Amino acid sequence: MTTSVSPPDTVPKERTAGHRMPFWVNQRLGLLVLVIALSVLFGVVRPAFLDQRLVLFPLLRDVATLTVVALAQMAALSVGHMNLAVGRMAAFGAMFAGIGYDKLHLPMQAGLLLCLAAGAAIGAVTGWLIARTGVSSFVVTLATDFALLGLVSLMYSALTEDAAFTTRPAGVDALRSYSLADICAGPVCGSPAVPQLAQFTVLAMLGLGFLYGGTRVGRELLLTGANPAAAELSGIPTGRRVLLAHTLSGLLAALAGFMAAAGTGTFRASIGDDFMLPSFLGAVLGGTLLTGGVVSVLGTLLGTALVGVIRKGLDLLGVGLESLNIYLGCILLLALSADRIRTVVSYRKVVRST
Amino acid sequence: MSAVLLECHDLVKVFPGVRALDGVGLRLTAGSVHALLGENGAGKSTLIKVLTGVHSPDGGTLTWCGEPVRLRSPLEAARTGIGVVHQERNLIPGFSVAENITLQKPPARRGLVDHAAMTEPAVACLTELGVDLDPARPVRELSVAQQQLVEIAKALHTESRVLLLDEPTASLSPEETDRLFGVVRRLAGRGACVVFVSHKLEEVFALCDTVTVLRDGRSVLASAPLAGHSHDDIVSLMVGRAHTAAGMRPRTVDRSAKPVLELDGVATAGGHRDISLAVRPGEIVGLYGLVGAGRSELVKAVLGLDRVTAGEVRVHGSPARIRSPRQALHEFGIGYVTENRKEEGVFLEQPIVRNITVTVWRRLARALGFVPAGEERAVAQDLVDRLGIRITGLGQHAGELSGGNQQKVSLAKWLAADTRLLVIDEPTVGVDVRTKRAFHELIWDLAHDGLPILLISSDLAEMVTLADRIVVMTGHRVRGEVDNDRDYDRMSGRIIRLIHDRDEVRS
Amino acid sequence: MSTMLDQQGRAAAVLRRFSRTTTAMLLLVVVAGAVALEVASSGSFFEGSSVRVFLQYLATPILIGLAQMVALCVGQLNLAVGALGGFTACLTGVLMADHGVPAVVAVGAGLVTATAVGLVTGLAIVATRINGFIVTLATMTILLGAQYRLVGTRTVDGYSATLRDLGSAAPLDIPLVFVTAIGAAVLLGAVMYRTVAGRRLLAAGGNPLAARLSGISTDRQIVAAHTLSGLLVGVAAVTATASLPGVNRSVGGDWLLPSFAAPIIGGVALTGGSIAVFGTVLAAFVTRLIDAARAQFSLDPSWVNLLIGLVVLGTVAGGHLHQTRLARTTAPSPQPGGAR
Amino acid sequence: YRNAPAPATGQAPTAGRAGAGADLADGSKTKVALVPGGAHPYFQPWKTAGAAAKKAYGLGDVTFDETAEWDQQKQNNLLSTLAARGYNAFGVFGVSPTDINTTFGDLTSQGFPVASLGSCPAGNTDEADFCLSTDVELAAYKAAKAAIEAMGGKGTLVHLTGNNVDANTQLRIKGVARAVKESGGKVRLLQTVTDIDTDLQTAQKAVSDLMAAKGGQITGIVATAYNPAVAAADAVRSSGSKAKVVAIDDDAKILSGIRQGTVTATVVQNPAGQAEIGVWALALLQTKQCAMRDPGVKVDSGSFVVTKANVTGYDQARQAKTRQLKTEFADKYLACG
Ligand SMILES: Nc1ncnc2c1ncn2[C@@H]1O[C@H](COP(=O)(O)OP(=O)(O)OP(=O)(O)O)[C@@H](O)[C@H]1O
Ligand SMILES: Nc1ncnc2c1ncn2[C@@H]1O[C@H](COP(=O)(O)OP(=O)(O)OP(=O)(O)O)[C@@H](O)[C@H]1O
Ligand SMILES: [Mg+2]
Ligand SMILES: [Mg+2]
């Protein structure tokens, strides 16, 4: 391809140079500021908020789990789909871990692998159906949700006495209650606020960050979400990308199921019951588009953290159930409106400086 | 001197990182046809959007019949008497043709829509344009060109005193264009002012009386009579320097070479019958036909998007079953530049760098599929420079580009792909004169270097400039083939005859 | 002669096209399901009382499905359907039971409140430009709190006997609440297909930019859609209040997913611009048939869920494959690209 | 809360009658948190009983926090937040009976006394200091017995209950099954309808459908979850069936059903007693004044069948049971001084 088109010299240099928007117009930054501001506010009003062991540790453990849930949703959203079965896929995965520990007496790592494999498999089946039939992901994952809801209950009823697998192999308890304070390099130990369970979240975030930010497949996932017709015509195997997105979603959901089970104690059917709304909330707050094509791994963490911090702060203030949800909704709206104003103002600034 | 309808001074419109309008003046008088010219990204569409209340200006004044006005919304502009056809098609996909045409002012009684009363004005507008379309058909089923015509009919329906047409002819064939010109002249005769944006200067000179030329958001020629200017003057004004058309390197095609792509008696589920054609290395084969002739559909069927029901497709001599564009690209090296850039060509909400490099990630990828961002940007930047795409940064979203620049982006992706056969569908729709020239040189040089090219275009001049052979299609059938001798008049005569022979046969 | 043939041909074509739609498939499922149940219950399924019970519980799914559909048609989601419904039902109940407000006034207040909440939600979305998903999620949270604050954990039941009688009244074994729901569906259909306001909603959903360029304010349509959605939720809440043994904080807790399921199974796209009133009603019928089957065959809910899931997955896949096969043999040029 | 029994009466006097050394010396440093699984009418007496106990024993604080919302993770979080807020003794209804031991373990390992109130951990171990709860299986058994008795010892029974995959539900199913088995084949358990406690409408729909499909055969209904109980009374009446309904708990709605005769009987539990005794014992443990003789002991807080006959006076029986519990604790379970 040797062609000779003279570069047009009428394009002024300053027009093509440089970035479009300065860094501070970034939505993620707004979220980070919100999270920090609210933490400081709660910390001032209730100094106990900064109690590392009793407040920050459980808060972070919760955020760690829900972030993985939201990442699972994000994977589906990246191709413009939804996964309404996140919670049930989590239960499905956790069930396999439970079976692994209870019936097969596997060590912790092997059970975790089994759990992830089960999640990925069910995600793949869902994705395959969607890609093959072209039916809306909403309908298919809703049906998967029902199927799993039934299957998981049946399996627990058949295999267990109390509808839960109570065997816990060595290491699970450590995962639940150990923090970085239990990891020492000589005399220096980590912070007791950071749970070891968060290692999975960090791994998942790094993996997805690399996938979506650095690789061909990640880019193709996003373009599939942005415009499936154009993606297909650009030579992207959209069907396979849809399959992959749902497989990832299932895998992450199963990981979240494992984390939730390790965090509370046993592998039971009700794991993931309340995953659906937080999964969307975290991802969408973080800047992932419901219509596909745009994801944010870090934003997902921040979005989840924002909700976690507000809730924790209200708990610490001793707000009762009569007011808790009202405050929660209002603070969320106010915080986001404030951030919205920031975005508009900064946008205006950029326009003015042009 | 007839009345001044709409006038603007010193209009300024700023987007982050770009001053799209930077002090534009314009005066529109009743009864005239006004040309608005400029290169891609000069600010024509932005000006039209400011004049119709889509964008609010950041500076400048606007007067309507001598009175200052502020147009805060498209509705206000329409009420004032300004009608518009935007550059991008903007129809409601699920609504019928008739309903789309009457969308602005649906016939209604007491809040109830009268579906029956829609048909008549819609049909009237369509017939004025000489289009025969079922008014009850949903527009999502129409081809690009048909949608464009509906869009124009919609503007006619509003009966405005100022009608702004932003590249209405971009995807029309000469027939439709002529009929549109008739309509425009009639409107001007009735005392309206029509603003006409086009990159086809022949059309501009055939139609317009006055002209405004924009360059980098400034008017370099404001509301002057067109008669005093020559073709080259105008181009020089647009480009900002003397414009010289360089000749193209002579190119010969080895007719004895084995065809890279061969269709032999192909029929498709879409209704094509008995299509045969061949493209050889280094050859540009044109596929010409009127709107709706089925050219785009044929190519899509060959690429596996529709079913080939009979006949044989051969690539490099061996029969090929292509099931998807992906397979076409990766197994057979066939690239397809689609005509429908907004829906199928570019990813509007994605950065330009991704839009361009989507076809080359496979090549750039390292271990674990890692694509180095630097290399990716280098590939994109190279093409941006080569095609002169006007952007504020590689991270800018493609949707924020001017129409012509979007077209360049959608072509750039296939130039990056290094294909062994390129199918190009309407490559220069909405591309400015200079860049069109550059495109032509580019395509020419690609062929010169041995790449076989199948070119679909409704622009006959383009066909005559580029193609070695022109295959003429109407009604999903090949009507004949002419060898191009690069003489426009002779060629157009022969082609038109081929097309009309079939009409006679049918009637 | 030829015109008659022509007409027949056209009718056949219309019929053929209809047979390929989601609506036709749902209709088939409903009829087949009802017949199967009739056979299984050895003839008691079509008896008056069974029909009454069957229809009685269709009102809510139809109404909330329509409420969601209105939001979907402008490309919005309304996550607050259940919370708003529950709140409104509790408000109506509490007004009557604790404050002695007459039933008519309380019902009116309920409808107005629900509509007003919808309006405020719409305005908030437009004013803040925050994603409608997040805004309705926030309103959902707030309303859940408000509902709890209203009734706490008790069940409020000391309210108007007339309202209750109306709620369970079923002249000719057709419950009034069902008639209300069908009435709402018919009205909504008329509004969406026949009125300028309805067409505007659809236009704004189908292509917001194009609508804006044609002088339709998309902002206003978003507000209108949420308001209308709120009104429909209000109607659902009032019918629920009338037919429930009492209202408590659990009312509305199970509405969210069914509200999405009905329109989407009925053929409405999540991306906006399309509606399917009849499809939504039929989808509600289908889900109701499953309830009836569960009672008829004494099925364990786990098995029911499993079967529903598998059957839906199966039919969805099968139906689609069938459609594509049909399309391949007859229709031209399917659009390329992926599933949404 | 309207119909909550008034547990405040007779608290201070009972304290006097307790065993030696079981009188709380100084509870001003003790801050007790009562944490139910979520919002539910069953727990409402805890609020008043807790407040009364605070006053009676002069405790630092007693709080009632129902923000756990039936989610074990939320409940765990809530408990640690409460600890951070300075609460140092916990009475908890575990959301998940199989998980709650882990939570209890966490709390006890930090030196907090913990009582499992209203529900015991599943399995045989109990990491809490003690469990004071209705014997769930026994309560369901009593309810089924009452229904069978109302049915005249024979007929067809239906059991309506909540979440199938929950250890307590499994116990309830077992209890009902035991009562049916004891009838020696004269009573048939037609169906156990699970998972209909999510909301009132679901429950009502399920019961109505059941009555429409099988109404003719059913002669008795035992509901061991709240929403199904409320729905059952109403649906039976409106379908014109003669089936007897036995419900659970003493929410106002159900008591009025008993008075009207739409509900034949209800099995009332003793949440007020759980809170009262729980708070008192927790305070003794927290001040280190006493220790558990046998940590993890399970104590039945009592359940009573209420019919139209005893609907006015059943609270006395409950208070008597509470008093008896107190002496039992002082004499048998606590080691003081
Ligand atoms: N929404 C937008 N956001 C940011 N920049 C924009 C936006 N719309 C237009 N621009 C920029 O404004 C400039 C003028 O664009 P405009 O569409 O008016 O060009 P044009 O003269 O119509 O070109 P063409 O002939 O290609 O249609 C371009 O640089 C374009 O990138
Ligand atoms: N998505 C579609 N659904 C239904 N019919 C379509 C669709 N796209 C095109 N058609 C119809 O198919 C016929 C051929 O369209 P095609 O796009 O192949 O024509 P063409 O020769 O490329 O002309 P042009 O692109 O200039 O319209 C037209 O009559 C058009 O109405
Ligand atoms: Mg333009
Ligand atoms: Mg075409």
XYZ file of C-alpha atoms in Angstrom, chain A residues 71-331:
261
model
C -17.804 -6.382 37.174
C -19.775 -9.455 36.170
C -22.583 -7.197 35.035
C -20.093 -4.912 33.368
C -18.788 -7.761 31.249
C -22.282 -8.345 29.884
C -22.929 -4.620 29.476
C -19.734 -4.234 27.482
C -21.387 -5.952 24.524
C -24.636 -4.107 25.133
C -26.264 -7.046 26.908
C -27.574 -7.619 30.396
C -27.146 -10.497 32.765
C -30.216 -10.747 34.935
C -28.957 -14.056 36.271
C -25.823 -12.692 37.987
C -27.132 -13.603 41.398
C -28.192 -17.071 40.432
C -24.974 -17.728 38.575
C -23.214 -16.784 41.787
C -25.346 -19.286 43.677
C -24.711 -21.892 41.007
C -20.959 -21.439 41.196
C -20.941 -21.396 44.988
C -22.966 -24.584 44.983
C -20.236 -26.362 43.075
C -17.640 -25.107 45.503
C -19.857 -26.428 48.284
C -20.214 -29.805 46.628
C -16.486 -29.883 46.071
C -15.758 -29.293 49.736
C -18.613 -31.247 51.229
C -18.816 -34.302 49.002
C -15.453 -34.484 47.268
C -13.366 -33.078 50.129
C -11.376 -30.898 47.816
C -8.833 -28.371 49.042
C -9.827 -24.738 48.872
C -8.149 -23.866 45.594
C -9.607 -26.848 43.760
C -13.092 -25.992 44.963
C -12.645 -22.424 43.847
C -11.595 -23.614 40.418
C -14.611 -25.889 40.235
C -16.811 -22.947 41.194
C -15.306 -20.701 38.539
C -15.571 -23.406 35.918
C -19.241 -23.945 36.716
C -19.927 -20.212 36.506
C -18.076 -19.868 33.243
C -19.906 -22.881 31.824
C -23.370 -21.585 32.634
C -22.385 -18.153 31.334
C -21.144 -19.746 28.145
C -24.371 -21.658 27.643
C -26.347 -18.434 28.068
C -24.069 -16.533 25.752
C -24.205 -19.261 23.165
C -27.990 -19.212 23.163
C -28.075 -15.451 22.777
C -25.506 -15.398 20.022
C -27.099 -18.273 18.156
C -30.740 -17.209 18.374
C -30.361 -13.461 18.455
C -33.028 -13.262 21.146
C -32.688 -10.369 23.565
C -30.223 -11.081 26.359
C -32.840 -9.834 28.765
C -35.195 -12.672 27.942
C -32.544 -15.351 27.814
C -30.841 -14.430 31.075
C -34.217 -14.052 32.745
C -35.042 -17.597 31.684
C -31.610 -18.768 32.843
C -32.323 -17.090 36.144
C -35.509 -19.081 36.567
C -33.897 -22.320 35.498
C -31.026 -21.863 37.931
C -33.324 -20.741 40.705
C -35.106 -24.048 40.413
C -32.026 -26.145 39.841
C -30.042 -24.709 42.725
C -32.916 -25.201 45.185
C -33.461 -28.742 44.002
C -29.803 -29.618 44.326
C -29.544 -28.162 47.814
C -32.705 -29.925 48.906
C -31.422 -33.181 47.514
C -27.850 -32.961 48.749
C -28.065 -31.289 52.122
C -29.903 -31.391 55.389
C -30.185 -27.674 56.134
C -30.074 -26.345 52.583
C -26.423 -25.396 52.947
C -22.994 -26.980 52.582
C -21.328 -26.333 55.880
C -17.962 -27.990 55.299
C -15.252 -25.430 55.032
C -11.774 -26.476 53.980
C -8.664 -24.982 55.483
C -8.075 -21.469 54.310
C -11.643 -20.282 53.880
C -11.844 -18.905 57.393
C -8.593 -17.129 56.866
C -9.953 -15.589 53.710
C -12.944 -14.326 55.580
C -11.294 -12.740 58.548
C -7.679 -12.057 57.621
C -6.566 -8.658 56.580
C -3.308 -7.238 55.357
C -2.337 -6.970 59.026
C -1.792 -10.707 58.889
C 0.752 -10.308 56.144
C 3.997 -8.981 57.445
C 7.281 -8.243 55.820
C 9.517 -8.382 58.862
C 8.180 -5.930 61.414
C 6.021 -4.029 58.911
C 2.494 -5.318 58.592
C -0.263 -4.217 56.292
C -3.361 -2.331 57.230
C -5.997 -4.218 59.225
C -8.622 -2.398 57.165
C -7.888 -4.242 53.939
C -9.371 -7.728 53.834
C -7.457 -10.523 52.175
C -10.632 -11.382 50.310
C -9.958 -8.265 48.265
C -7.149 -10.091 46.486
C -9.769 -11.655 44.222
C -11.246 -8.265 43.443
C -7.861 -6.841 42.646
C -7.102 -9.798 40.415
C -10.428 -9.487 38.632
C -9.930 -5.765 38.167
C -6.433 -6.191 36.837
C -7.577 -8.923 34.485
C -10.511 -6.968 33.138
C -8.507 -3.765 33.028
C -5.925 -5.507 30.878
C -8.595 -7.143 28.746
C -10.574 -3.999 27.999
C -7.718 -1.558 28.039
C -4.938 -3.474 26.395
C -6.027 -6.332 24.225
C -7.557 -6.932 20.861
C -10.356 -9.061 22.254
C -11.329 -6.402 24.767
C -11.536 -3.755 22.092
C -13.589 -6.072 19.946
C -15.989 -6.679 22.823
C -16.528 -2.960 23.170
C -17.056 -2.378 19.474
C -19.495 -5.271 19.370
C -21.412 -3.471 22.065
C -21.155 -0.075 20.416
C -22.587 -1.128 17.066
C -23.074 -4.834 16.317
C -23.834 -4.286 12.644
C -20.726 -2.230 12.033
C -18.670 -4.638 14.124
C -19.776 -7.601 12.055
C -18.967 -5.706 8.860
C -15.546 -4.805 10.243
C -14.674 -8.447 10.551
C -15.238 -8.866 14.274
C -16.675 -12.264 15.203
C -19.564 -10.708 17.102
C -21.153 -14.034 17.964
C -17.999 -15.266 19.643
C -17.544 -11.978 21.453
C -21.077 -12.189 22.838
C -20.328 -15.708 23.982
C -17.117 -14.543 25.608
C -18.765 -11.635 27.382
C -21.355 -13.890 28.947
C -18.760 -16.491 29.855
C -16.779 -13.812 31.642
C -19.922 -12.581 33.300
C -20.698 -16.073 34.572
C -17.137 -16.587 35.744
C -17.074 -13.344 37.692
C -20.510 -13.981 39.126
C -19.305 -17.349 40.386
C -16.240 -15.696 41.897
C -18.504 -13.230 43.666
C -20.614 -16.133 44.884
C -17.545 -17.782 46.320
C -16.476 -14.557 47.994
C -19.930 -14.006 49.447
C -20.009 -17.565 50.776
C -16.514 -17.308 52.217
C -17.424 -13.959 53.719
C -20.546 -15.121 55.519
C -19.745 -18.722 56.321
C -21.468 -21.405 54.288
C -22.321 -22.278 50.725
C -26.074 -21.948 50.528
C -28.856 -21.443 48.014
C -29.652 -17.895 48.986
C -26.253 -16.582 47.949
C -26.634 -13.903 45.339
C -30.301 -13.246 46.062
C -29.621 -9.542 46.333
C -26.948 -9.200 43.691
C -28.928 -7.893 40.771
C -29.520 -4.267 41.657
C -26.049 -3.622 43.124
C -24.547 -5.182 40.018
C -26.204 -2.638 37.775
C -25.791 0.207 40.221
C -22.051 -0.218 40.621
C -21.406 -0.590 36.929
C -23.685 2.205 35.765
C -22.579 4.648 38.458
C -19.018 3.940 37.429
C -19.664 5.086 33.897
C -20.424 1.844 32.089
C -23.087 2.457 29.482
C -26.234 0.319 29.525
C -26.197 0.515 25.741
C -22.774 -1.071 25.470
C -19.417 -0.019 24.150
C -18.097 1.819 27.180
C -16.885 0.204 30.393
C -14.905 1.362 33.360
C -13.265 -1.102 35.706
C -12.076 1.482 38.181
C -15.380 3.321 37.964
C -17.176 0.138 38.899
C -15.136 -0.099 42.072
C -15.772 3.556 42.867
C -19.483 3.299 42.129
C -19.820 0.325 44.434
C -17.722 2.045 47.075
C -19.873 5.174 46.925
C -23.008 3.242 47.779
C -21.152 1.228 50.426
C -19.806 4.342 52.118
C -23.181 6.064 52.210
C -24.812 2.996 53.691
C -22.107 2.479 56.262
C -22.195 6.110 57.276
C -25.941 5.998 57.776
C -25.588 2.804 59.807
C -23.026 4.511 62.000
C -25.289 7.483 62.491
C -27.812 4.999 63.781
C -30.407 5.820 61.166
C -33.312 3.420 61.551
C -35.059 1.532 58.818
C -37.814 4.170 58.667
C -35.345 6.696 57.276
C -32.388 4.684 56.038
C -33.585 4.121 52.510
C -34.976 7.603 52.169
C -31.633 9.140 53.106
C -29.746 6.640 50.979
C -31.706 7.573 47.853
C -31.566 11.290 48.530
C -27.832 11.374 49.240
